[in-house]
Amino acid sequence: MQVNETLNEGLKRELQVTVPAADLDGRLQEYLNEVKDNIRLPGFRPGKVPLGHLKKVYGRKAMAEIVDKILNETVREAVEERGEKPALQPEIDIPNDVLEPILDGGNDLVFTMSYEILPQITLGDFSNIEIERPVVEVSDEEIDEQIKRIAESNRPYEAKAEGAAAEDGDRLTFSYLGKLDGEPFEGGADENAQIVLGSGQFIPGFEEQLIGCKAGEEKTITVTFPEEYGAEHLAGKEATFDIVVKGIEAPGELVIDEDFATKLGLESVDKLKEIVRQQIESEYGSRTRQKVKRTLLDQLDEMHQFELPPKLVESEFEQIWNQLTGNMEQAGRTFDDEETTEEDAKKEYLGIAERRVRLGLVLSEIGEKNNVQVTDEEVQRALYAKVREYPGQEKQVFEFYEKNPMALASLRAPIYEDKVVDFLVELAKVTDKTVTREELFAEDEDEE
């Protein structure tokens, strides 16, 4: 194999690779010798077919397999010998008019491989990173409020007396049939719907028109769906609903005591408070970690500037752009609705793609230099968590990830990133700052 560099410009590389015809023929002879005992041809005993005849019958097919194998081997060997790390899989170029004579035998295999290499990254001093970690202290009042919400969702209801009218706070059982221009629409019917009047479960104006209804009563109400309603065919449209009230129940008293805790499967109210506190702390902790990670990544981005592989950026941008435009199309929105233009949006999201690629390379370099590892056990836990998201399809999900190394790598990547982030936070100067819940969950402009 002979390798000649034909392009070395920035991160771009192009190599011309030549595999002599003699090497190809040698591989073909080895291949035919290996398979000859298993080939059955009319007029020949097993294993007695002359190699020349085998070559005539199977040579072209065999040479195609050999060329494919050589391409994979050569690409790997060429970059390893040069000590380079391609950003993406190298592209191979073999013109068809060159490939055909090679398959027939007697010609050198000459092809071009082009690729971009990963840049050399000089890592910054991570001890200079300063992070202000927002922390919310969970108060007893907050725990009590959450327990009240839990109790409210488990509030008992009792049927009201015959002929009693529905009031705010009552629970109604009813059927409804929604219509647009007099015609029923998809998803607009239910035979046994329930609603607590005043809860705001349904679209604005719906619940208010049920106040004063009585069990057995039939009525038609008219409402207008919000402009931002999720279903595009309903957004902003006026609709009617044919209602049949089947039952009205009045709310019972809320009592938070040991019996209430027992009904929830807990031994005491104190245990309920402990669990609620843990849930709130977990929610706040997750958001705090998200904020800390964002601050850390911002500083890493400012700290590292280097040339990025154009095709890697392009690939990342296309992924982001396809997701963005797909979401916009699904929501029925345009760039005008977002108060921008397609050109300006592309510039913005190209910048996001460049940031992602830069940070991905930096985190990868940090992890490699500091021997950050993701264990098989950690990947398996992530896989089981993913499988649990698809009840009833567990087998198919397992098979999908087992057969798709790239999909399995997508489970490994966020674990690796989080471990690198944890490593960096340990080195950084971190100070805690007590904030309110509203401050913790307030979104930054960039997050929006």
Short mmCIF file of C-alpha atoms in Angstrom, two decimals:
data_model
loop_
_atom_site.label_atom_id
_atom_site.label_comp_id
_atom_site.label_asym_id
_atom_site.label_seq_id
_atom_site.Cartn_x
_atom_site.Cartn_y
_atom_site.Cartn_z
CA MET A 1 0.00 0.00 0.00
CA GLN A 2 1.30 3.42 -0.96
CA VAL A 3 -0.13 6.58 0.61
CA ASN A 4 0.49 10.07 -0.79
CA GLU A 5 -0.83 13.20 0.88
CA THR A 6 -2.56 15.43 -1.68
CA LEU A 7 -4.08 18.02 0.67
CA ASN A 8 -3.02 19.38 4.05
CA GLU A 9 -4.91 22.58 4.71
CA GLY A 10 -5.95 23.50 8.24
CA LEU A 11 -7.88 20.49 9.55
CA LYS A 12 -8.57 19.14 6.05
CA ARG A 13 -6.65 16.12 4.77
CA GLU A 14 -6.76 14.25 1.50
CA LEU A 15 -4.76 11.10 0.74
CA GLN A 16 -4.32 9.12 -2.44
CA VAL A 17 -3.96 5.44 -1.66
CA THR A 18 -2.66 2.82 -4.08
CA VAL A 19 -2.99 -0.91 -3.49
CA PRO A 20 -0.96 -2.81 -6.15
CA ALA A 21 -2.77 -5.28 -8.41
CA ALA A 22 -0.40 -8.00 -7.18
CA ASP A 23 -1.66 -7.54 -3.60
CA LEU A 24 -5.24 -7.71 -4.79
CA ASP A 25 -4.58 -10.87 -6.76
CA GLY A 26 -2.80 -12.42 -3.78
CA ARG A 27 -5.83 -11.75 -1.60
CA LEU A 28 -8.10 -13.20 -4.27
CA GLN A 29 -6.02 -16.40 -4.40
CA GLU A 30 -6.22 -16.74 -0.60
CA TYR A 31 -9.96 -16.16 -0.69
CA LEU A 32 -10.58 -18.77 -3.37
CA ASN A 33 -8.37 -21.32 -1.58
CA GLU A 34 -10.39 -20.83 1.59
CA VAL A 35 -13.78 -21.34 -0.08
CA LYS A 36 -12.98 -23.92 -2.75
CA ASP A 37 -13.82 -26.94 -0.56
CA ASN A 38 -17.30 -25.56 0.12
CA ILE A 39 -18.21 -24.70 -3.48
CA ARG A 40 -20.32 -27.13 -5.51
CA LEU A 41 -20.21 -26.82 -9.31
CA PRO A 42 -21.71 -29.25 -11.85
CA GLY A 43 -19.09 -31.57 -13.33
CA PHE A 44 -16.57 -31.14 -10.50
CA ARG A 45 -16.02 -33.09 -7.30
CA PRO A 46 -16.05 -31.04 -4.06
CA GLY A 47 -12.69 -29.34 -3.58
CA LYS A 48 -11.50 -30.25 -7.10
CA VAL A 49 -12.67 -27.17 -9.00
CA PRO A 50 -9.60 -25.54 -10.65
CA LEU A 51 -8.74 -22.13 -9.21
CA GLY A 52 -8.82 -20.65 -12.70
CA HIS A 53 -12.40 -21.77 -13.16
CA LEU A 54 -13.37 -20.56 -9.68
CA LYS A 55 -11.82 -17.20 -10.49
CA LYS A 56 -13.80 -17.01 -13.71
CA VAL A 57 -17.09 -17.85 -11.95
CA TYR A 58 -16.66 -16.11 -8.59
CA GLY A 59 -13.70 -13.77 -9.13
CA ARG A 60 -15.69 -10.58 -9.66
CA LYS A 61 -17.94 -11.11 -6.64
CA ALA A 62 -14.95 -12.12 -4.50
CA MET A 63 -12.94 -9.09 -5.62
CA ALA A 64 -15.83 -6.78 -4.63
CA GLU A 65 -15.77 -8.21 -1.09
CA ILE A 66 -11.98 -7.94 -0.98
CA VAL A 67 -12.01 -4.31 -2.13
CA ASP A 68 -14.62 -3.44 0.52
CA LYS A 69 -12.52 -5.09 3.23
CA ILE A 70 -9.33 -3.41 2.01
CA LEU A 71 -11.01 0.01 2.04
CA ASN A 72 -12.00 -0.40 5.69
CA GLU A 73 -8.57 -1.70 6.70
CA THR A 74 -6.65 0.88 4.67
CA VAL A 75 -8.60 3.86 6.00
CA ARG A 76 -7.97 2.77 9.58
CA GLU A 77 -4.30 1.95 9.02
CA ALA A 78 -3.58 5.15 7.09
CA VAL A 79 -4.85 7.50 9.82
CA GLU A 80 -3.23 5.40 12.58
CA GLU A 81 0.15 5.55 10.86
CA ARG A 82 -0.19 9.33 10.57
CA GLY A 83 -1.23 9.62 14.22
CA GLU A 84 -4.40 11.51 13.30
CA LYS A 85 -7.93 11.39 14.70
CA PRO A 86 -10.61 11.96 12.04
CA ALA A 87 -13.53 14.12 13.20
CA LEU A 88 -15.90 11.99 11.11
CA GLN A 89 -15.59 8.82 9.05
CA PRO A 90 -13.30 9.57 6.05
CA GLU A 91 -15.00 9.83 2.67
CA ILE A 92 -13.82 7.43 -0.04
CA ASP A 93 -13.87 8.34 -3.73
CA ILE A 94 -13.43 5.64 -6.40
CA PRO A 95 -14.76 6.59 -9.85
CA ASN A 96 -16.92 3.85 -11.41
CA ASP A 97 -14.78 3.79 -14.57
CA VAL A 98 -11.79 2.97 -12.35
CA LEU A 99 -13.60 0.46 -10.15
CA GLU A 100 -14.90 -1.76 -12.96
CA PRO A 101 -11.45 -2.86 -14.28
CA ILE A 102 -10.32 -3.52 -10.69
CA LEU A 103 -13.20 -5.96 -10.15
CA ASP A 104 -12.20 -7.76 -13.33
CA GLY A 105 -8.65 -8.07 -11.98
CA GLY A 106 -5.26 -6.85 -13.18
CA ASN A 107 -5.47 -3.17 -12.16
CA ASP A 108 -4.12 -1.32 -9.15
CA LEU A 109 -6.73 -0.10 -6.64
CA VAL A 110 -6.35 3.68 -6.50
CA PHE A 111 -8.69 5.78 -4.43
CA THR A 112 -8.86 9.09 -2.61
CA MET A 113 -9.80 9.44 1.05
CA SER A 114 -10.66 12.85 2.45
CA TYR A 115 -11.38 13.76 6.05
CA GLU A 116 -11.05 16.41 8.72
CA ILE A 117 -8.92 15.83 11.78
CA LEU A 118 -9.72 16.79 15.34
CA PRO A 119 -7.85 19.94 16.37
CA GLN A 120 -5.11 20.12 18.97
CA ILE A 121 -6.67 21.56 22.12
CA THR A 122 -4.72 23.41 24.79
CA LEU A 123 -6.76 23.07 27.95
CA GLY A 124 -7.16 26.02 30.30
CA ASP A 125 -6.56 26.22 34.04
CA PHE A 126 -9.74 24.85 35.57
CA SER A 127 -8.85 26.02 39.06
CA ASN A 128 -9.62 29.55 37.81
CA ILE A 129 -13.25 28.63 37.19
CA GLU A 130 -15.59 30.29 39.68
CA ILE A 131 -19.15 29.07 40.10
CA GLU A 132 -21.94 30.52 42.21
CA ARG A 133 -24.22 27.63 43.08
CA PRO A 134 -27.87 28.66 43.66
CA VAL A 135 -29.42 26.84 46.61
CA VAL A 136 -33.00 26.90 47.88
CA GLU A 137 -33.74 25.99 51.48
CA VAL A 138 -36.87 23.85 51.78
CA SER A 139 -39.20 25.36 54.39
CA ASP A 140 -41.79 23.58 56.53
CA GLU A 141 -44.46 25.81 54.97
CA GLU A 142 -43.51 24.57 51.49
CA ILE A 143 -43.76 20.96 52.64
CA ASP A 144 -47.18 21.63 54.18
CA GLU A 145 -48.38 23.25 50.94
CA GLN A 146 -47.25 20.26 48.91
CA ILE A 147 -49.01 17.86 51.31
CA LYS A 148 -52.18 19.94 50.96
CA ARG A 149 -51.95 19.55 47.18
CA ILE A 150 -51.55 15.80 47.62
CA ALA A 151 -54.53 15.75 49.95
CA GLU A 152 -56.55 17.82 47.49
CA SER A 153 -55.93 15.24 44.76
CA ASN A 154 -57.25 12.60 47.18
CA ARG A 155 -60.16 14.66 48.53
CA PRO A 156 -63.34 12.63 49.15
CA TYR A 157 -66.56 13.61 47.36
CA GLU A 158 -70.17 12.83 48.25
CA ALA A 159 -73.21 12.88 45.95
CA LYS A 160 -75.34 15.99 46.35
CA ALA A 161 -79.05 15.84 47.00
CA GLU A 162 -81.40 15.32 44.05
CA GLY A 163 -82.09 18.58 42.29
CA ALA A 164 -79.08 20.37 43.81
CA ALA A 165 -77.25 22.78 41.49
CA ALA A 166 -73.55 22.53 40.73
CA GLU A 167 -71.34 25.02 42.56
CA ASP A 168 -67.72 26.07 42.37
CA GLY A 169 -65.64 23.23 43.86
CA ASP A 170 -68.14 20.49 43.04
CA ARG A 171 -67.10 17.48 40.96
CA LEU A 172 -69.20 16.75 37.89
CA THR A 173 -69.44 13.54 35.92
CA PHE A 174 -70.74 14.23 32.42
CA SER A 175 -70.60 13.32 28.74
CA TYR A 176 -69.79 15.77 26.00
CA LEU A 177 -69.64 15.95 22.22
CA GLY A 178 -67.65 18.78 20.65
CA LYS A 179 -68.53 20.23 17.24
CA LEU A 180 -66.99 22.67 14.76
CA ASP A 181 -69.55 24.27 12.45
CA GLY A 182 -72.04 21.64 13.58
CA GLU A 183 -69.75 18.69 12.79
CA PRO A 184 -68.09 16.52 15.51
CA PHE A 185 -64.30 16.86 15.57
CA GLU A 186 -61.64 14.30 16.40
CA GLY A 187 -60.87 13.94 20.11
CA GLY A 188 -63.91 16.04 21.09
CA ALA A 189 -66.03 13.40 22.82
CA ASP A 190 -66.11 11.58 26.17
CA GLU A 191 -68.88 9.52 27.82
CA ASN A 192 -67.65 9.75 31.42
CA ALA A 193 -65.59 12.89 31.88
CA GLN A 194 -64.99 14.33 35.33
CA ILE A 195 -64.15 17.86 36.30
CA VAL A 196 -63.84 19.87 39.50
CA LEU A 197 -65.46 23.22 38.81
CA GLY A 198 -62.95 26.02 39.24
CA SER A 199 -59.91 23.79 38.68
CA GLY A 200 -59.17 25.22 35.23
CA GLN A 201 -58.79 21.76 33.66
CA PHE A 202 -60.74 22.61 30.52
CA ILE A 203 -60.38 25.50 28.10
CA PRO A 204 -61.38 28.98 29.36
CA GLY A 205 -65.14 29.51 29.61
CA PHE A 206 -66.01 25.79 29.70
CA GLU A 207 -66.32 25.21 33.45
CA GLU A 208 -68.08 28.51 34.17
CA GLN A 209 -71.01 27.46 31.97
CA LEU A 210 -71.52 24.27 34.01
CA ILE A 211 -72.14 26.13 37.28
CA GLY A 212 -75.84 25.88 38.15
CA CYS A 213 -76.38 22.65 36.20
CA LYS A 214 -78.31 19.76 37.78
CA ALA A 215 -77.90 16.00 37.47
CA GLY A 216 -79.67 14.75 34.35
CA GLU A 217 -79.64 18.17 32.68
CA GLU A 218 -78.67 18.55 29.02
CA LYS A 219 -77.28 21.77 27.59
CA THR A 220 -75.10 23.11 24.81
CA ILE A 221 -72.25 25.50 25.59
CA THR A 222 -70.10 27.59 23.27
CA VAL A 223 -66.38 28.24 23.82
CA THR A 224 -63.42 29.50 21.81
CA PHE A 225 -60.14 27.57 21.81
CA PRO A 226 -57.05 29.67 22.67
CA GLU A 227 -54.93 30.83 19.73
CA GLU A 228 -51.93 28.90 21.13
CA TYR A 229 -53.92 25.66 21.61
CA GLY A 230 -51.85 22.55 20.92
CA ALA A 231 -54.14 21.06 18.25
CA GLU A 232 -53.72 23.23 15.14
CA HIS A 233 -57.16 22.35 13.72
CA LEU A 234 -58.80 23.75 16.90
CA ALA A 235 -56.57 26.73 17.74
CA GLY A 236 -58.59 29.96 17.79
CA LYS A 237 -61.77 28.19 16.62
CA GLU A 238 -65.24 28.58 18.14
CA ALA A 239 -66.80 25.24 19.11
CA THR A 240 -69.99 23.96 20.72
CA PHE A 241 -70.24 21.12 23.24
CA ASP A 242 -73.37 19.07 23.82
CA ILE A 243 -73.35 18.29 27.56
CA VAL A 244 -75.23 15.67 29.59
CA VAL A 245 -74.67 16.00 33.36
CA LYS A 246 -74.66 12.52 34.92
CA GLY A 247 -73.77 13.30 38.52
CA ILE A 248 -72.78 16.08 40.92
CA GLU A 249 -70.68 15.55 44.04
CA ALA A 250 -69.79 17.99 46.79
CA PRO A 251 -66.24 18.09 48.19
CA GLY A 252 -65.68 16.43 51.56
CA GLU A 253 -63.48 17.72 54.36
CA LEU A 254 -59.70 17.53 54.01
CA VAL A 255 -58.15 15.87 57.03
CA ILE A 256 -54.37 15.33 57.11
CA ASP A 257 -53.80 12.80 59.86
CA GLU A 258 -52.36 9.34 60.45
CA ASP A 259 -55.32 7.70 58.68
CA PHE A 260 -54.65 9.86 55.61
CA ALA A 261 -50.98 8.81 55.63
CA THR A 262 -52.00 5.16 55.97
CA LYS A 263 -54.28 5.42 52.93
CA LEU A 264 -51.21 6.59 50.99
CA GLY A 265 -49.33 3.49 52.13
CA LEU A 266 -47.20 5.28 54.73
CA GLU A 267 -46.92 4.67 58.45
CA SER A 268 -47.27 8.27 59.60
CA VAL A 269 -47.64 11.92 58.65
CA ASP A 270 -44.01 12.45 59.67
CA LYS A 271 -42.97 9.85 57.09
CA LEU A 272 -45.08 11.65 54.48
CA LYS A 273 -43.36 14.93 55.32
CA GLU A 274 -39.96 13.25 55.04
CA ILE A 275 -40.75 11.87 51.59
CA VAL A 276 -42.18 15.18 50.39
CA ARG A 277 -39.06 17.00 51.61
CA GLN A 278 -36.85 14.54 49.73
CA GLN A 279 -38.88 15.03 46.54
CA ILE A 280 -38.66 18.82 46.74
CA GLU A 281 -34.93 18.70 47.53
CA SER A 282 -34.41 16.38 44.56
CA GLU A 283 -36.30 18.76 42.27
CA TYR A 284 -34.28 21.75 43.48
CA GLY A 285 -31.03 19.78 43.34
CA SER A 286 -31.66 18.84 39.71
CA ARG A 287 -32.28 22.47 38.77
CA THR A 288 -29.24 23.64 40.76
CA ARG A 289 -27.07 21.12 38.93
CA GLN A 290 -28.46 22.35 35.61
CA LYS A 291 -27.57 25.95 36.49
CA VAL A 292 -24.09 24.99 37.70
CA LYS A 293 -23.46 23.00 34.54
CA ARG A 294 -24.56 25.92 32.36
CA THR A 295 -22.24 28.32 34.21
CA LEU A 296 -19.37 25.86 33.88
CA LEU A 297 -19.94 25.33 30.15
CA ASP A 298 -20.13 29.09 29.57
CA GLN A 299 -16.72 29.54 31.16
CA LEU A 300 -15.23 26.59 29.27
CA ASP A 301 -16.54 28.10 26.04
CA GLU A 302 -14.89 31.44 26.79
CA MET A 303 -11.68 29.73 27.86
CA HIS A 304 -11.13 27.69 24.69
CA GLN A 305 -10.92 28.98 21.14
CA PHE A 306 -9.65 26.78 18.28
CA GLU A 307 -10.46 25.83 14.70
CA LEU A 308 -13.48 23.57 14.39
CA PRO A 309 -13.90 20.75 11.82
CA PRO A 310 -16.34 22.29 9.30
CA LYS A 311 -18.14 19.03 8.49
CA LEU A 312 -18.63 18.27 12.19
CA VAL A 313 -20.20 21.70 12.67
CA GLU A 314 -22.31 21.21 9.55
CA SER A 315 -23.56 17.85 10.82
CA GLU A 316 -24.45 19.32 14.22
CA PHE A 317 -26.19 22.30 12.60
CA GLU A 318 -28.29 20.08 10.33
CA GLN A 319 -29.42 18.06 13.32
CA ILE A 320 -30.43 21.20 15.24
CA TRP A 321 -32.04 22.85 12.21
CA ASN A 322 -34.08 19.78 11.26
CA GLN A 323 -35.39 19.52 14.80
CA LEU A 324 -36.20 23.24 14.90
CA THR A 325 -38.02 23.36 11.57
CA GLY A 326 -39.81 20.10 12.35
CA ASN A 327 -41.12 21.51 15.64
CA MET A 328 -42.16 24.75 13.93
CA GLU A 329 -44.01 22.88 11.20
CA GLN A 330 -45.78 20.71 13.76
CA ALA A 331 -46.82 23.80 15.74
CA GLY A 332 -47.89 25.62 12.56
CA ARG A 333 -45.50 28.51 13.23
CA THR A 334 -43.26 30.53 10.89
CA PHE A 335 -40.11 32.59 11.33
CA ASP A 336 -42.31 35.68 11.27
CA ASP A 337 -44.18 34.28 14.29
CA GLU A 338 -40.80 33.98 16.03
CA GLU A 339 -40.02 37.59 15.10
CA THR A 340 -37.00 36.64 13.00
CA THR A 341 -36.06 35.59 9.49
CA GLU A 342 -34.82 32.24 8.25
CA GLU A 343 -31.44 33.80 7.45
CA ASP A 344 -31.04 35.28 10.95
CA ALA A 345 -32.25 32.05 12.55
CA LYS A 346 -29.65 30.05 10.60
CA LYS A 347 -26.89 32.37 11.83
CA GLU A 348 -28.07 31.99 15.41
CA TYR A 349 -28.31 28.21 15.29
CA LEU A 350 -25.01 27.90 13.46
CA GLY A 351 -23.48 29.66 16.47
CA ILE A 352 -25.19 27.14 18.75
CA ALA A 353 -23.84 24.27 16.64
CA GLU A 354 -20.31 25.68 16.85
CA ARG A 355 -20.62 26.02 20.64
CA ARG A 356 -21.84 22.44 20.98
CA VAL A 357 -19.02 21.07 18.85
CA ARG A 358 -16.40 23.15 20.67
CA LEU A 359 -17.64 22.13 24.12
CA GLY A 360 -18.01 18.51 23.05
CA LEU A 361 -14.37 18.41 21.92
CA VAL A 362 -13.19 20.18 25.08
CA LEU A 363 -15.09 17.83 27.40
CA SER A 364 -13.85 14.82 25.44
CA GLU A 365 -10.25 16.04 25.72
CA ILE A 366 -10.62 16.65 29.46
CA GLY A 367 -12.13 13.22 29.99
CA GLU A 368 -9.42 11.51 27.96
CA LYS A 369 -6.58 13.37 29.67
CA ASN A 370 -7.98 12.56 33.13
CA ASN A 371 -9.04 8.97 32.43
CA VAL A 372 -12.77 9.54 32.92
CA GLN A 373 -14.52 6.23 32.21
CA VAL A 374 -18.11 5.10 31.76
CA THR A 375 -18.66 1.53 32.96
CA ASP A 376 -20.80 -1.09 31.22
CA GLU A 377 -22.94 -1.19 34.36
CA GLU A 378 -23.69 2.54 34.04
CA VAL A 379 -24.69 2.12 30.39
CA GLN A 380 -26.90 -0.84 31.32
CA ARG A 381 -28.67 1.24 33.98
CA ALA A 382 -29.31 3.95 31.39
CA LEU A 383 -30.62 1.30 28.98
CA TYR A 384 -33.02 -0.12 31.58
CA ALA A 385 -34.24 3.41 32.32
CA LYS A 386 -34.89 3.94 28.62
CA VAL A 387 -36.69 0.60 28.34
CA ARG A 388 -39.03 1.56 31.19
CA GLU A 389 -40.21 4.50 29.09
CA TYR A 390 -41.83 2.03 26.66
CA PRO A 391 -44.03 -0.39 28.65
CA GLY A 392 -45.10 -3.36 26.58
CA GLN A 393 -42.28 -2.82 24.07
CA GLU A 394 -39.35 -3.80 26.28
CA LYS A 395 -38.08 -6.57 24.00
CA GLN A 396 -38.12 -4.40 20.88
CA VAL A 397 -36.29 -1.56 22.65
CA PHE A 398 -33.60 -3.92 23.94
CA GLU A 399 -33.09 -5.39 20.48
CA PHE A 400 -32.91 -1.93 18.91
CA TYR A 401 -30.05 -0.83 21.18
CA GLU A 402 -28.26 -4.19 20.92
CA LYS A 403 -28.24 -3.95 17.12
CA ASN A 404 -27.39 -0.23 16.93
CA PRO A 405 -24.00 0.71 18.41
CA MET A 406 -24.64 4.39 17.65
CA ALA A 407 -27.89 4.28 19.63
CA LEU A 408 -26.09 2.66 22.55
CA ALA A 409 -23.39 5.33 22.31
CA SER A 410 -26.12 7.96 22.62
CA LEU A 411 -26.86 6.55 26.09
CA ARG A 412 -23.19 6.60 27.04
CA ALA A 413 -22.50 10.18 25.90
CA PRO A 414 -24.57 12.08 28.52
CA ILE A 415 -23.18 9.87 31.30
CA TYR A 416 -19.64 10.65 30.17
CA GLU A 417 -20.41 14.36 29.92
CA ASP A 418 -21.87 14.46 33.43
CA LYS A 419 -18.82 12.67 34.85
CA VAL A 420 -16.49 15.18 33.22
CA VAL A 421 -18.64 18.04 34.57
CA ASP A 422 -18.47 16.53 38.07
CA PHE A 423 -14.70 16.27 37.74
CA LEU A 424 -14.43 19.95 36.77
CA VAL A 425 -16.77 21.15 39.53
CA GLU A 426 -14.47 19.47 42.05
CA LEU A 427 -11.58 21.59 40.73
CA ALA A 428 -13.52 24.86 40.46
CA LYS A 429 -14.09 27.46 43.16
CA VAL A 430 -17.72 26.93 44.10
CA THR A 431 -19.66 29.16 46.49
CA ASP A 432 -23.26 28.61 47.53
CA LYS A 433 -25.83 31.38 47.25
CA THR A 434 -29.26 31.07 48.84
CA VAL A 435 -32.02 32.03 46.40
CA THR A 436 -35.79 31.77 46.19
CA ARG A 437 -37.59 29.07 44.27
CA GLU A 438 -38.63 31.65 41.67
CA GLU A 439 -35.02 32.74 41.18
CA LEU A 440 -33.84 29.15 40.85
CA PHE A 441 -36.38 28.31 38.16
CA ALA A 442 -36.18 31.63 36.33
CA GLU A 443 -34.97 30.98 32.79
CA ASP A 444 -31.99 32.83 31.39
CA GLU A 445 -32.39 34.52 28.02
CA ASP A 446 -30.19 31.91 26.36
CA GLU A 447 -32.22 29.05 27.86
CA GLU A 448 -35.40 30.49 26.41
#
